[in-house]
CSV table of C-alpha atoms in Angstrom, one decimal:
chain,number,residue,atom,x,y,z
Y,1,MET,CA,102.7,109.3,36.5
Y,2,ASN,CA,106.5,109.6,36.9
Y,3,ASN,CA,108.7,112.1,35.3
Y,4,ASN,CA,109.8,109.6,32.6
Y,5,ASP,CA,106.4,109.0,31.6
Y,6,PHE,CA,105.9,112.7,31.2
Y,7,TYR,CA,109.1,112.9,29.1
Y,8,ILE,CA,108.3,110.3,26.8
Y,9,ARG,CA,104.6,111.5,26.3
Y,10,ASN,CA,106.0,115.0,25.6
Y,11,ASN,CA,108.4,113.9,23.1
Y,12,SER,CA,105.6,111.7,21.5
Y,13,LEU,CA,103.5,114.9,21.4
Y,14,GLN,CA,106.3,116.9,19.7
Y,15,SER,CA,106.8,114.0,17.3
Y,16,ASP,CA,103.2,113.9,16.3
Y,17,ASN,CA,103.1,117.7,15.8
Y,18,SER,CA,106.1,117.4,13.6
Y,19,ASN,CA,104.5,114.8,11.5
Y,20,LYS,CA,101.4,116.8,11.4
Y,21,GLY,CA,103.6,119.7,9.9
Y,22,LYS,CA,105.1,117.4,7.4
Y,23,LYS,CA,101.8,116.1,6.2
Y,24,LYS,CA,100.8,119.7,5.6
Y,25,ILE,CA,103.9,120.1,3.3
Y,26,VAL,CA,103.3,117.0,1.2
Y,27,PRO,CA,100.3,118.2,-0.8
Y,28,VAL,CA,102.2,121.4,-1.6
Y,29,LEU,CA,105.2,119.5,-2.8
Y,30,ILE,CA,103.0,117.3,-4.9
Y,31,LEU,CA,101.4,120.4,-6.4
Y,32,VAL,CA,104.8,122.0,-7.2
Y,33,LEU,CA,105.8,118.7,-8.9
Y,34,LEU,CA,102.8,118.3,-11.0
Y,35,VAL,CA,103.0,122.0,-12.2
Y,36,GLY,CA,106.7,121.4,-13.1
Y,37,VAL,CA,105.7,118.2,-15.2
Y,38,ALA,CA,103.0,120.1,-17.0
Y,39,GLY,CA,105.2,122.8,-17.9
Y,40,PHE,CA,107.8,120.5,-19.3
Y,41,LEU,CA,105.1,118.7,-21.5
Y,42,VAL,CA,103.9,122.1,-22.7
Y,43,TYR,CA,107.4,123.0,-23.6
Y,44,GLU,CA,108.2,119.8,-25.5
Y,45,LEU,CA,105.0,119.5,-27.4
Y,46,LYS,CA,104.5,123.1,-28.3
Y,47,PHE,CA,107.9,124.8,-28.9
Y,48,LYS,CA,110.6,122.1,-29.7
Y,49,LYS,CA,111.1,121.8,-33.6
Y,50,ASP,CA,112.0,118.8,-35.5
Y,51,ASP,CA,115.7,118.5,-36.3
Y,52,THR,CA,114.8,117.7,-40.0
Y,53,LYS,CA,113.4,121.2,-40.1
Y,54,LYS,CA,109.9,120.1,-41.1
Y,55,SER,CA,108.4,122.6,-39.0
Y,56,ASP,CA,105.0,122.3,-40.6
Y,57,GLU,CA,104.7,118.7,-39.9
Y,58,TYR,CA,103.9,116.8,-36.6
Y,59,VAL,CA,105.6,113.6,-35.9
Y,60,GLU,CA,104.2,110.7,-34.1
Y,61,TYR,CA,105.3,110.9,-30.5
Y,62,ASP,CA,107.8,108.1,-30.4
Y,63,PRO,CA,111.1,109.3,-29.0
Y,64,ASN,CA,112.8,105.9,-29.8
Y,65,TYR,CA,111.7,105.8,-33.6
Y,66,LYS,CA,113.9,107.3,-36.4
Y,67,LEU,CA,112.8,107.9,-40.0
Y,68,GLU,CA,114.5,106.1,-42.7
Y,69,ASP,CA,115.3,107.5,-46.2
Y,70,GLY,CA,112.2,107.8,-48.2
Y,71,GLU,CA,109.8,107.2,-45.4
Y,72,ASN,CA,107.1,109.8,-44.9
Y,73,ARG,CA,104.2,109.9,-42.3
Y,74,LYS,CA,101.5,108.6,-44.4
Y,75,GLU,CA,103.3,105.6,-45.3
Y,76,LEU,CA,103.8,104.9,-41.7
Y,77,ASP,CA,100.2,105.2,-40.7
Y,78,GLY,CA,98.8,103.1,-43.6
Y,79,SER,CA,95.4,104.4,-42.8
Y,80,GLY,CA,95.1,107.2,-45.4
Y,81,SER,CA,95.6,109.8,-42.7
Y,82,ASP,CA,98.4,111.8,-42.1
Y,83,GLY,CA,99.5,109.5,-39.4
Y,84,LEU,CA,99.7,112.1,-36.7
Y,85,ILE,CA,98.2,111.9,-33.4
Y,86,ASP,CA,97.7,114.4,-30.5
Y,87,VAL,CA,99.1,113.8,-27.0
Y,88,GLU,CA,95.8,112.0,-26.0
Y,89,GLY,CA,96.3,109.6,-28.9
Y,90,ASN,CA,93.7,110.8,-31.4
Y,91,PRO,CA,94.6,111.1,-35.1
Y,92,ILE,CA,95.1,114.5,-36.5
Y,93,ASN,CA,94.9,115.8,-40.2
Y,94,ASP,CA,97.5,117.8,-41.8
Y,95,SER,CA,95.7,120.9,-42.2
Y,96,ASN,CA,95.9,124.5,-40.8
Y,97,SER,CA,92.7,123.9,-38.9
Y,98,ASN,CA,93.9,120.8,-37.5
Y,99,VAL,CA,97.3,122.2,-36.7
Y,100,THR,CA,95.7,125.1,-35.0
Y,101,SER,CA,93.5,122.5,-33.1
Y,102,SER,CA,96.6,120.7,-32.6
Y,103,ASN,CA,98.3,123.7,-31.3
Y,104,LYS,CA,95.8,124.2,-28.6
Y,105,ALA,CA,96.0,120.8,-27.3
Y,106,PRO,CA,98.8,121.5,-24.9
Y,107,ASP,CA,96.7,124.2,-23.3
Y,108,ASN,CA,93.9,121.8,-22.7
Y,109,ILE,CA,96.5,119.3,-21.3
Y,110,LEU,CA,97.8,122.1,-18.8
Y,111,SER,CA,94.2,123.0,-17.9
Y,112,ASN,CA,93.3,119.3,-17.3
Y,113,ILE,CA,96.5,118.7,-15.2
Y,114,LEU,CA,96.0,121.9,-13.1
Y,115,SER,CA,92.3,120.8,-12.5
Y,116,ASN,CA,93.5,117.4,-11.3
Y,117,VAL,CA,96.2,119.0,-9.2
Y,118,ASN,CA,93.7,121.4,-7.6
Y,119,LYS,CA,91.4,118.6,-6.9
Y,120,THR,CA,94.1,116.5,-5.5
Y,121,SER,CA,95.8,119.3,-3.5
Y,122,ASN,CA,92.3,120.4,-2.0
Y,123,SER,CA,91.4,116.9,-1.3
Y,124,ASN,CA,94.7,116.3,0.3
Y,125,ILE,CA,94.7,119.5,2.2
Y,126,THR,CA,91.1,118.9,3.5
Y,127,SER,CA,92.0,115.6,4.5
Y,128,ASN,CA,95.1,116.8,6.3
Y,129,GLU,CA,93.2,119.5,7.9
Y,130,ASN,CA,90.5,117.1,9.0
Y,131,LYS,CA,93.3,114.9,10.6
Y,132,THR,CA,94.9,117.8,12.2
Y,133,SER,CA,91.7,119.0,13.7
Y,134,ASN,CA,91.1,115.3,15.1
Y,135,ASP,CA,94.7,115.1,16.3
Y,136,ASN,CA,94.2,118.6,17.9
Y,137,SER,CA,91.0,117.5,19.5
Y,138,SER,CA,92.7,114.3,20.8
Y,139,SER,CA,95.7,116.4,22.1
Y,140,ASN,CA,93.4,118.8,23.9
Y,141,THR,CA,91.7,115.9,25.5
Y,142,ASN,CA,94.9,114.4,26.8
Y,143,ARG,CA,96.8,117.7,27.4
Y,144,ASN,CA,99.0,117.6,30.5
Y,145,ILE,CA,97.6,119.7,33.4
Y,146,ARG,CA,100.5,120.7,35.7
Y,147,VAL,CA,100.5,120.7,39.6
Y,148,THR,CA,100.6,124.1,41.2
Y,149,GLY,CA,100.8,123.2,44.9
Y,150,VAL,CA,100.3,120.5,47.7
Y,151,SER,CA,99.2,120.8,51.4
Y,152,ILE,CA,99.0,118.4,54.5
Y,153,ASN,CA,95.8,118.0,56.4
Y,154,GLU,CA,97.7,118.5,59.6
Y,155,GLN,CA,100.1,121.4,60.9
Y,156,ASN,CA,101.3,119.8,64.1
Y,157,VAL,CA,101.0,116.1,65.3
Y,158,THR,CA,101.7,114.8,68.8
Y,159,MET,CA,102.3,111.1,69.3
Y,160,TYR,CA,103.3,108.6,71.9
Y,161,ILE,CA,106.2,106.3,71.5
Y,162,GLY,CA,104.8,103.0,69.6
Y,163,GLN,CA,101.7,104.9,68.4
Y,164,THR,CA,100.8,105.0,64.6
Y,165,SER,CA,98.8,107.8,62.9
Y,166,SER,CA,98.5,109.0,59.4
Y,167,VAL,CA,98.5,112.3,57.5
Y,168,SER,CA,97.1,113.0,54.0
Y,169,ALA,CA,98.1,115.4,51.1
Y,170,THR,CA,96.0,117.4,48.8
Y,171,VAL,CA,97.2,118.2,45.4
Y,172,THR,CA,96.1,121.3,43.4
Y,173,PRO,CA,94.5,121.7,41.1
Y,174,GLU,CA,92.1,118.9,41.7
Y,175,ASN,CA,92.4,117.6,38.0
Y,176,ALA,CA,96.1,117.7,37.8
Y,177,THR,CA,97.4,115.1,35.5
Y,178,ASN,CA,100.1,113.7,37.7
Y,179,LYS,CA,99.1,113.8,41.4
Y,180,SER,CA,101.6,111.3,42.8
Y,181,VAL,CA,103.7,112.4,45.9
Y,182,THR,CA,106.5,111.2,47.8
Y,183,TRP,CA,106.8,111.3,51.7
Y,184,LYS,CA,109.9,111.7,53.8
Y,185,SER,CA,110.8,112.1,57.4
Y,186,SER,CA,113.7,114.5,58.6
Y,187,ASP,CA,114.6,112.0,61.4
Y,188,THR,CA,113.6,108.6,61.0
Y,189,ASN,CA,114.9,107.6,64.5
Y,190,VAL,CA,111.9,109.9,65.9
Y,191,VAL,CA,109.2,109.0,63.3
Y,192,VAL,CA,109.1,107.2,60.0
Y,193,VAL,CA,106.5,107.5,57.2
Y,194,ASP,CA,105.4,105.4,54.4
Y,195,ASN,CA,104.3,106.2,50.9
Y,196,ASN,CA,100.7,106.4,52.1
Y,197,GLY,CA,101.4,109.0,54.8
Y,198,ARG,CA,101.2,106.5,57.6
Y,199,LEU,CA,103.4,107.6,60.7
Y,200,ASP,CA,105.1,105.4,63.1
Y,201,ALA,CA,106.7,107.0,66.3
Y,202,LYS,CA,109.8,105.5,67.5
Y,203,LYS,CA,111.4,107.8,70.1
Y,204,VAL,CA,111.0,110.9,72.0
Y,205,GLY,CA,111.8,113.9,69.9
Y,206,THR,CA,110.6,116.0,66.8
Y,207,ALA,CA,110.8,115.4,63.1
Y,208,ASN,CA,109.4,117.0,60.0
Y,209,ILE,CA,107.3,114.9,57.6
Y,210,ILE,CA,107.6,116.5,54.1
Y,211,VAL,CA,105.5,115.6,51.1
Y,212,THR,CA,106.7,116.3,47.7
Y,213,THR,CA,104.9,116.2,44.4
Y,214,ASN,CA,106.3,114.3,41.5
Y,215,ASP,CA,105.1,116.9,39.0
Y,216,GLY,CA,106.6,120.4,39.8
Y,217,PHE,CA,108.3,119.3,43.0
Y,218,LYS,CA,105.9,121.3,45.3
Y,219,THR,CA,106.2,120.6,48.9
Y,220,SER,CA,104.4,120.9,52.4
Y,221,THR,CA,105.6,120.0,55.9
Y,222,VAL,CA,103.9,118.9,59.1
Y,223,LYS,CA,105.8,118.8,62.5
Y,224,VAL,CA,105.6,115.6,64.3
Y,225,THR,CA,106.3,115.7,68.2
Y,226,VAL,CA,106.8,112.2,69.8
Y,227,VAL,CA,106.5,112.1,73.6
Y,228,ALA,CA,106.5,109.3,76.2
Y,229,GLN,CA,103.3,107.5,76.4
Y,230,SER,CA,100.9,108.5,79.1
Y,231,ILE,CA,99.5,105.8,81.0
Y,232,PRO,CA,96.4,106.8,83.1
Y,233,VAL,CA,95.7,105.9,86.8
Y,234,THR,CA,92.7,103.6,87.3
Y,235,GLY,CA,92.7,103.2,91.1
Y,236,VAL,CA,94.5,103.8,94.3
Y,237,LYS,CA,94.5,101.9,97.7
Y,238,LEU,CA,95.9,102.4,101.2
Y,239,ASN,CA,98.0,99.9,103.1
Y,240,THR,CA,95.2,99.8,105.8
Y,241,SER,CA,91.5,100.5,106.1
Y,242,SER,CA,91.6,101.7,109.6
Y,243,MET,CA,94.0,103.2,112.1
Y,244,THR,CA,94.2,103.5,116.0
Y,245,LEU,CA,96.4,106.1,117.5
Y,246,SER,CA,97.2,107.3,121.0
Y,247,LYS,CA,97.1,110.9,121.6
Y,248,ASN,CA,100.2,112.7,119.8
Y,249,GLY,CA,101.0,109.2,118.3
Y,250,LYS,CA,102.1,109.1,114.6
Y,251,SER,CA,101.9,106.6,111.6
Y,252,ILE,CA,102.6,106.4,108.1
Y,253,LEU,CA,100.0,105.7,105.3
Y,254,LYS,CA,101.2,104.2,101.9
Y,255,ALA,CA,99.2,104.7,98.9
Y,256,THR,CA,99.5,102.2,96.1
Y,257,ILE,CA,98.6,103.5,92.4
Y,258,THR,CA,97.4,101.1,89.8
Y,259,PRO,CA,98.6,100.3,87.3
Y,260,SER,CA,102.1,100.2,88.6
Y,261,ASN,CA,103.5,102.0,85.6
Y,262,ALA,CA,101.0,104.7,85.5
Y,263,THR,CA,102.7,108.0,84.2
Y,264,ASN,CA,101.5,110.4,86.9
Y,265,LYS,CA,101.5,108.9,90.3
Y,266,GLU,CA,101.3,112.2,92.4
Y,267,VAL,CA,98.6,112.2,95.2
Y,268,THR,CA,97.1,114.7,97.6
Y,269,TRP,CA,96.4,113.9,101.3
Y,270,LYS,CA,93.5,115.4,103.3
Y,271,SER,CA,92.1,115.0,106.8
Y,272,SER,CA,88.3,115.5,107.5
Y,273,ASN,CA,89.0,116.7,111.1
Y,274,THR,CA,92.3,118.3,111.7
Y,275,SER,CA,91.5,118.9,115.4
Y,276,VAL,CA,91.7,115.1,115.7
Y,277,ALA,CA,94.3,114.0,113.3
Y,278,THR,CA,96.6,115.8,110.7
Y,279,VAL,CA,98.3,114.4,107.6
Y,280,ASP,CA,101.0,115.7,105.6
Y,281,GLN,CA,101.8,115.3,101.9
Y,282,ASN,CA,104.0,112.2,102.7
Y,283,GLY,CA,101.1,110.3,104.2
Y,284,THR,CA,102.2,110.9,107.8
Y,285,VAL,CA,99.3,111.0,110.3
Y,286,THR,CA,99.6,112.8,113.7
Y,287,ALA,CA,96.9,112.2,116.4
Y,288,LYS,CA,96.0,115.5,117.9
Y,289,ASN,CA,93.1,114.9,120.2
Y,290,TYR,CA,90.6,112.1,121.0
Y,291,GLY,CA,88.1,111.4,118.5
Y,292,THR,CA,87.9,110.1,114.9
Y,293,ALA,CA,88.9,111.6,111.6
Y,294,ASN,CA,88.9,110.2,107.9
Y,295,ILE,CA,92.2,110.5,105.9
Y,296,THR,CA,91.6,110.6,102.1
Y,297,VAL,CA,94.2,110.3,99.4
Y,298,THR,CA,93.3,111.5,95.9
Y,299,THR,CA,95.2,110.8,92.8
Y,300,ASN,CA,96.0,113.9,90.7
Y,301,ASP,CA,95.4,111.8,87.6
Y,302,GLY,CA,91.9,110.7,87.4
Y,303,LYS,CA,90.9,111.9,90.9
Y,304,LYS,CA,90.9,108.3,92.2
Y,305,THR,CA,90.3,108.1,96.1
Y,306,ALA,CA,91.0,106.0,99.1
Y,307,THR,CA,89.9,106.6,102.6
Y,308,VAL,CA,91.0,105.3,106.1
Y,309,LYS,CA,89.3,106.0,109.4
Y,310,VAL,CA,91.7,107.2,112.1
Y,311,ASP,CA,90.6,106.5,115.8
Y,312,VAL,CA,92.2,108.5,118.6
Y,313,PRO,CA,90.6,106.8,121.6
Y,314,GLN,CA,90.8,108.0,125.2
Y,315,PRO,CA,93.0,105.6,127.3
Y,316,PRO,CA,91.2,103.1,129.5
Y,317,ILE,CA,91.0,103.7,133.4
Y,318,SER,CA,94.1,102.0,134.9
Y,319,SER,CA,93.3,102.8,138.6
Y,320,ILE,CA,90.9,104.8,140.8
Y,321,SER,CA,91.0,106.1,144.3
Y,322,ILE,CA,88.4,107.3,146.9
Y,323,SER,CA,88.9,110.4,148.9
Y,324,LEU,CA,86.8,111.7,151.9
Y,325,LYS,CA,87.1,114.9,154.1
Y,326,SER,CA,87.0,112.5,157.1
Y,327,ASN,CA,86.7,108.9,157.5
Y,328,THR,CA,84.3,109.5,160.2
Y,329,VAL,CA,80.8,110.0,159.4
Y,330,TYR,CA,78.1,111.0,162.1
Y,331,VAL,CA,75.1,109.1,162.6
Y,332,GLY,CA,72.3,111.1,160.6
Y,333,SER,CA,74.8,113.2,158.7
Y,334,THR,CA,76.2,112.6,155.1
Y,335,SER,CA,79.5,112.9,153.5
Y,336,LYS,CA,80.5,113.0,149.8
Y,337,ALA,CA,83.0,110.5,148.5
Y,338,ASP,CA,85.3,111.8,145.5
Y,339,ILE,CA,86.9,109.5,142.9
Y,340,SER,CA,90.2,110.0,141.1
Y,341,TYR,CA,90.8,108.3,137.7
Y,342,TYR,CA,94.2,107.5,136.4
Y,343,PRO,CA,95.3,108.5,133.8
Y,344,THR,CA,93.3,111.7,134.3
Y,345,ASP,CA,92.1,111.7,130.6
Y,346,ALA,CA,90.8,108.2,130.7
Y,347,ALA,CA,87.6,107.5,129.0
Y,348,ASN,CA,84.4,106.3,130.5
Y,349,LYS,CA,85.0,107.7,133.9
Y,350,THR,CA,82.0,106.2,135.8
Y,351,VAL,CA,81.8,103.9,138.8
Y,352,THR,CA,79.3,101.8,140.7
Y,353,TRP,CA,79.2,102.5,144.4
Y,354,THR,CA,78.4,100.0,147.3
Y,355,SER,CA,78.4,99.8,151.1
Y,356,SER,CA,79.6,96.5,152.9
Y,357,ASP,CA,76.9,97.2,155.6
Y,358,THR,CA,73.9,99.4,154.8
Y,359,SER,CA,72.8,99.4,158.5
Y,360,VAL,CA,75.8,101.4,159.4
Y,361,ALA,CA,76.1,103.6,156.3
Y,362,THR,CA,74.7,103.8,152.8
Y,363,VAL,CA,76.1,105.2,149.6
Y,364,SER,CA,74.4,106.6,146.6
Y,365,GLN,CA,75.4,106.3,143.0
Y,366,PHE,CA,76.8,109.9,143.2
Y,367,GLY,CA,79.1,108.8,146.2
Y,368,GLN,CA,77.0,110.4,148.8
Y,369,ILE,CA,77.6,108.5,152.2
Y,370,LYS,CA,75.2,108.7,155.0
Y,371,GLY,CA,75.8,107.4,158.7
Y,372,ILE,CA,73.0,105.3,159.8
Y,373,SER,CA,74.0,104.0,163.1
Y,374,TYR,CA,77.5,103.7,165.1
Y,375,GLY,CA,79.8,101.2,163.5
Y,376,VAL,CA,82.2,100.6,160.6
Y,377,ALA,CA,81.4,100.1,157.0
Y,378,THR,CA,83.4,99.7,153.7
Y,379,ILE,CA,82.5,101.8,150.7
Y,380,THR,CA,83.5,100.4,147.4
Y,381,ALA,CA,83.7,102.0,143.9
Y,382,ILE,CA,84.2,99.9,140.6
Y,383,THR,CA,84.7,101.1,137.3
Y,384,PRO,CA,83.2,99.5,133.9
Y,385,ASN,CA,86.6,98.0,133.3
Y,386,GLY,CA,86.8,96.3,136.7
Y,387,LYS,CA,89.0,98.6,138.3
Y,388,LYS,CA,88.2,99.1,142.2
Y,389,ALA,CA,88.7,101.4,145.2
Y,390,ASN,CA,87.7,100.8,148.9
Y,391,LYS,CA,87.2,103.1,151.7
Y,392,VAL,CA,86.6,102.0,155.4
Y,393,ILE,CA,84.5,104.5,157.3
Y,394,LYS,CA,83.4,104.9,160.9
Y,395,VAL,CA,80.0,105.9,161.7
Y,396,GLU,CA,79.6,107.9,165.2
Y,397,HIS,CA,77.4,110.1,166.9
Y,398,ASN,CA,78.0,113.7,166.5
Y,399,PRO,CA,79.4,115.1,169.7
Y,400,ASN,CA,77.5,118.5,169.1
Y,401,ASP,CA,74.5,116.4,169.4
Y,402,TYR,CA,75.5,115.8,173.2
Y,403,SER,CA,76.2,117.8,176.1
Y,404,ILE,CA,77.4,116.9,179.6
Y,405,ILE,CA,75.7,118.9,182.4
Y,406,MET,CA,77.3,119.2,185.8
Y,407,ASN,CA,75.0,120.5,188.7
Y,408,PRO,CA,76.3,121.2,191.9
Y,409,VAL,CA,74.4,119.3,195.0
Y,410,TYR,CA,74.9,119.5,198.7
Y,411,THR,CA,75.1,116.5,200.9
Y,412,PHE,CA,75.5,116.0,204.7
Y,413,ALA,CA,78.2,113.9,206.1
Y,414,GLY,CA,76.0,113.2,209.3
Y,415,LYS,CA,73.3,114.5,211.3
Y,416,ASP,CA,75.7,116.0,213.7
Y,417,THR,CA,75.5,119.7,213.4
Y,418,SER,CA,79.1,119.9,213.8
Y,419,THR,CA,79.6,117.8,210.5
Y,420,LYS,CA,80.5,119.9,207.6
Y,421,ILE,CA,78.3,120.1,204.6
Y,422,LEU,CA,79.8,118.5,201.4
Y,423,VAL,CA,79.3,120.1,198.2
Y,424,GLY,CA,79.3,117.8,194.8
Y,425,TYR,CA,78.1,117.6,191.3
Y,426,ASN,CA,75.6,115.2,189.6
Y,427,LEU,CA,76.2,114.3,186.0
Y,428,GLU,CA,73.4,114.4,183.4
Y,429,VAL,CA,73.9,113.8,179.5
Y,430,ARG,CA,71.6,115.3,177.0
Y,431,LYS,CA,71.0,114.0,173.6
Y,432,TYR,CA,69.2,116.6,171.3
Y,433,ASN,CA,68.2,118.2,174.6
Y,434,ILE,CA,66.6,114.9,175.7
Y,435,LYS,CA,67.8,112.9,178.6
Y,436,LEU,CA,69.3,109.6,177.7
Y,437,ASP,CA,67.7,106.4,178.7
Y,438,SER,CA,70.6,104.3,177.7
Y,439,TYR,CA,73.5,103.3,179.9
Y,440,VAL,CA,76.0,106.2,179.6
Y,441,PHE,CA,79.4,106.5,181.1
Y,442,VAL,CA,81.1,109.7,181.2
Y,443,ARG,CA,85.0,109.9,181.0
Y,444,TYR,CA,85.9,113.3,182.6
Y,445,ASN,CA,89.1,114.5,183.9
Y,446,GLY,CA,90.7,111.0,184.0
Y,447,GLU,CA,87.8,109.4,185.8
Y,448,ILE,CA,84.7,107.4,184.6
Y,449,TYR,CA,81.3,108.1,186.1
Y,450,ASN,CA,77.9,106.4,185.7
Y,451,VAL,CA,75.6,109.0,184.5
Y,452,ASN,CA,72.6,107.7,186.6
Y,453,THR,CA,74.5,107.0,189.6
Y,454,SER,CA,77.6,108.9,189.8
Y,455,PHE,CA,78.4,111.9,192.1
Y,456,ILE,CA,81.5,113.9,191.4
Y,457,ASP,CA,83.3,115.3,194.3
Y,458,THR,CA,83.9,118.9,194.1
Y,459,THR,CA,87.6,118.2,194.5
Y,460,LYS,CA,87.5,116.4,191.2
Y,461,ILE,CA,85.9,119.2,189.3
Y,462,ASN,CA,88.2,121.2,186.8
Y,463,LYS,CA,86.2,123.8,185.1
Y,464,ASN,CA,89.0,124.3,182.7
Y,465,LYS,CA,87.9,121.0,181.1
Y,466,LYS,CA,85.7,122.1,178.3
Y,467,THR,CA,85.0,118.5,176.9
Y,468,ALA,CA,84.6,114.9,177.9
Y,469,SER,CA,83.7,111.6,176.2
Y,470,LEU,CA,80.7,109.3,176.5
Y,471,THR,CA,80.4,105.7,176.3
Y,472,ILE,CA,77.0,104.7,175.4
Y,473,SER,CA,75.5,101.3,175.4
Y,474,GLU,CA,72.7,101.5,172.9
Y,475,LYS,CA,70.9,98.9,170.8
Y,476,GLY,CA,73.5,96.3,171.8
Y,477,LYS,CA,76.4,98.5,170.7
Y,478,MET,CA,78.9,100.2,172.8
Y,479,GLU,CA,79.5,103.7,171.3
Y,480,GLU,CA,82.2,106.2,172.5
Y,481,ILE,CA,81.7,109.9,171.7
Y,482,SER,CA,84.5,112.2,172.1
Y,483,ASN,CA,84.7,115.9,172.5
Y,484,ILE,CA,81.4,116.1,174.4
Y,485,SER,CA,80.9,119.6,175.7
Y,486,VAL,CA,80.7,120.1,179.4
Y,487,ILE,CA,78.5,122.7,180.9
Y,488,TYR,CA,78.9,123.5,184.4
Y,489,GLU,CA,75.6,124.9,186.0
Y,490,LYS,CA,75.4,126.7,189.3
């Protein structure tokens, strides 16, 4: 119901009330009028005399009739009566009693009139009171209940651009006659509202939504804040699923957020093994040591994750070399061969060992070389990735296992007693303190001697020579042994 409706209804109610007042006055006016008429009749009939001064006679009630000369009432009547009638039309006699009775007629007339007036007045008053009561009952039923207040079901509303929502108003009292309201936005550029409280967010900002009652203009306000729409993250992926780096190497990982227009694209990076690889918050991975590590990126919105495996392998072997304390190995003795790998931190540093002639020398898988017999052999090492190294060794008899014994002997130049006795030395070669059965030649002081047949002249002996060399013919091989200690026996 609008204000015009209320105004019209109010005027109508006032008009009805005015009419009801008028209806109450009408019976009173009628009563007064009737009393006035009765009084007038009494006055006319009872107190007014005839102009002909016949005060003792009544004339027929005919205001338009005039008596002519010689006429009397009896002649006029023609019925033998006096020709008089009362106000009710009854004939009356010209006698004192009748006059007396006739004089009382006005009182009866007034009594009858007043009785009728009272009946009419009471009837009208009762009727009007009944109508008024009915009208009041109807008025009470349709009376206007004014609005005392209004409230909105929300105090603050937050919306995204393009989002719709709604608010509702509650008018008090609940049975108010006119509960209609009007909605309005303080800034329609931010949010608009229709007549049903439906909100439509337009742009970022704030606006007040005001509801006003049409009856009484009561108001209530709700604050609406419009923000940019938040688009959640649904996933993340990295530009690679695996990564291989050399030690101290670097690479950059890139994370792709889905959807591409997600509101919060912030991520956090983490390494599962920082001793192998680290990662900064820009996704830069740095290899610290050999091994593996998992790099994980996590979205701040939704905690979506993606992981890449980072492998920092040791470098492969590029080359190897063999080293020995000596390239000569004595028969029956051993020598350890060492391997050097390049680069030094190469992976899988293992080799397989072989000997080119196991009758001369053998080699274990730990690089232990053993001299078997005099000769030459090649020791080879090979890595799993095919890198090789060779070492040629010579197998000799250990000179410490031999000694050259020189024993002085005496010979005679002749049987002639004048011949001088010549003194010389026989040679003896001992091996492990056992006399050799092989062909042995001794190189001593620049001379070569056959051990079994040689005789060294004393003039060729130089006791300052502490060593000599041997050439041994044994098992079809000629062996030369140097630095054999020389023992001079008396």
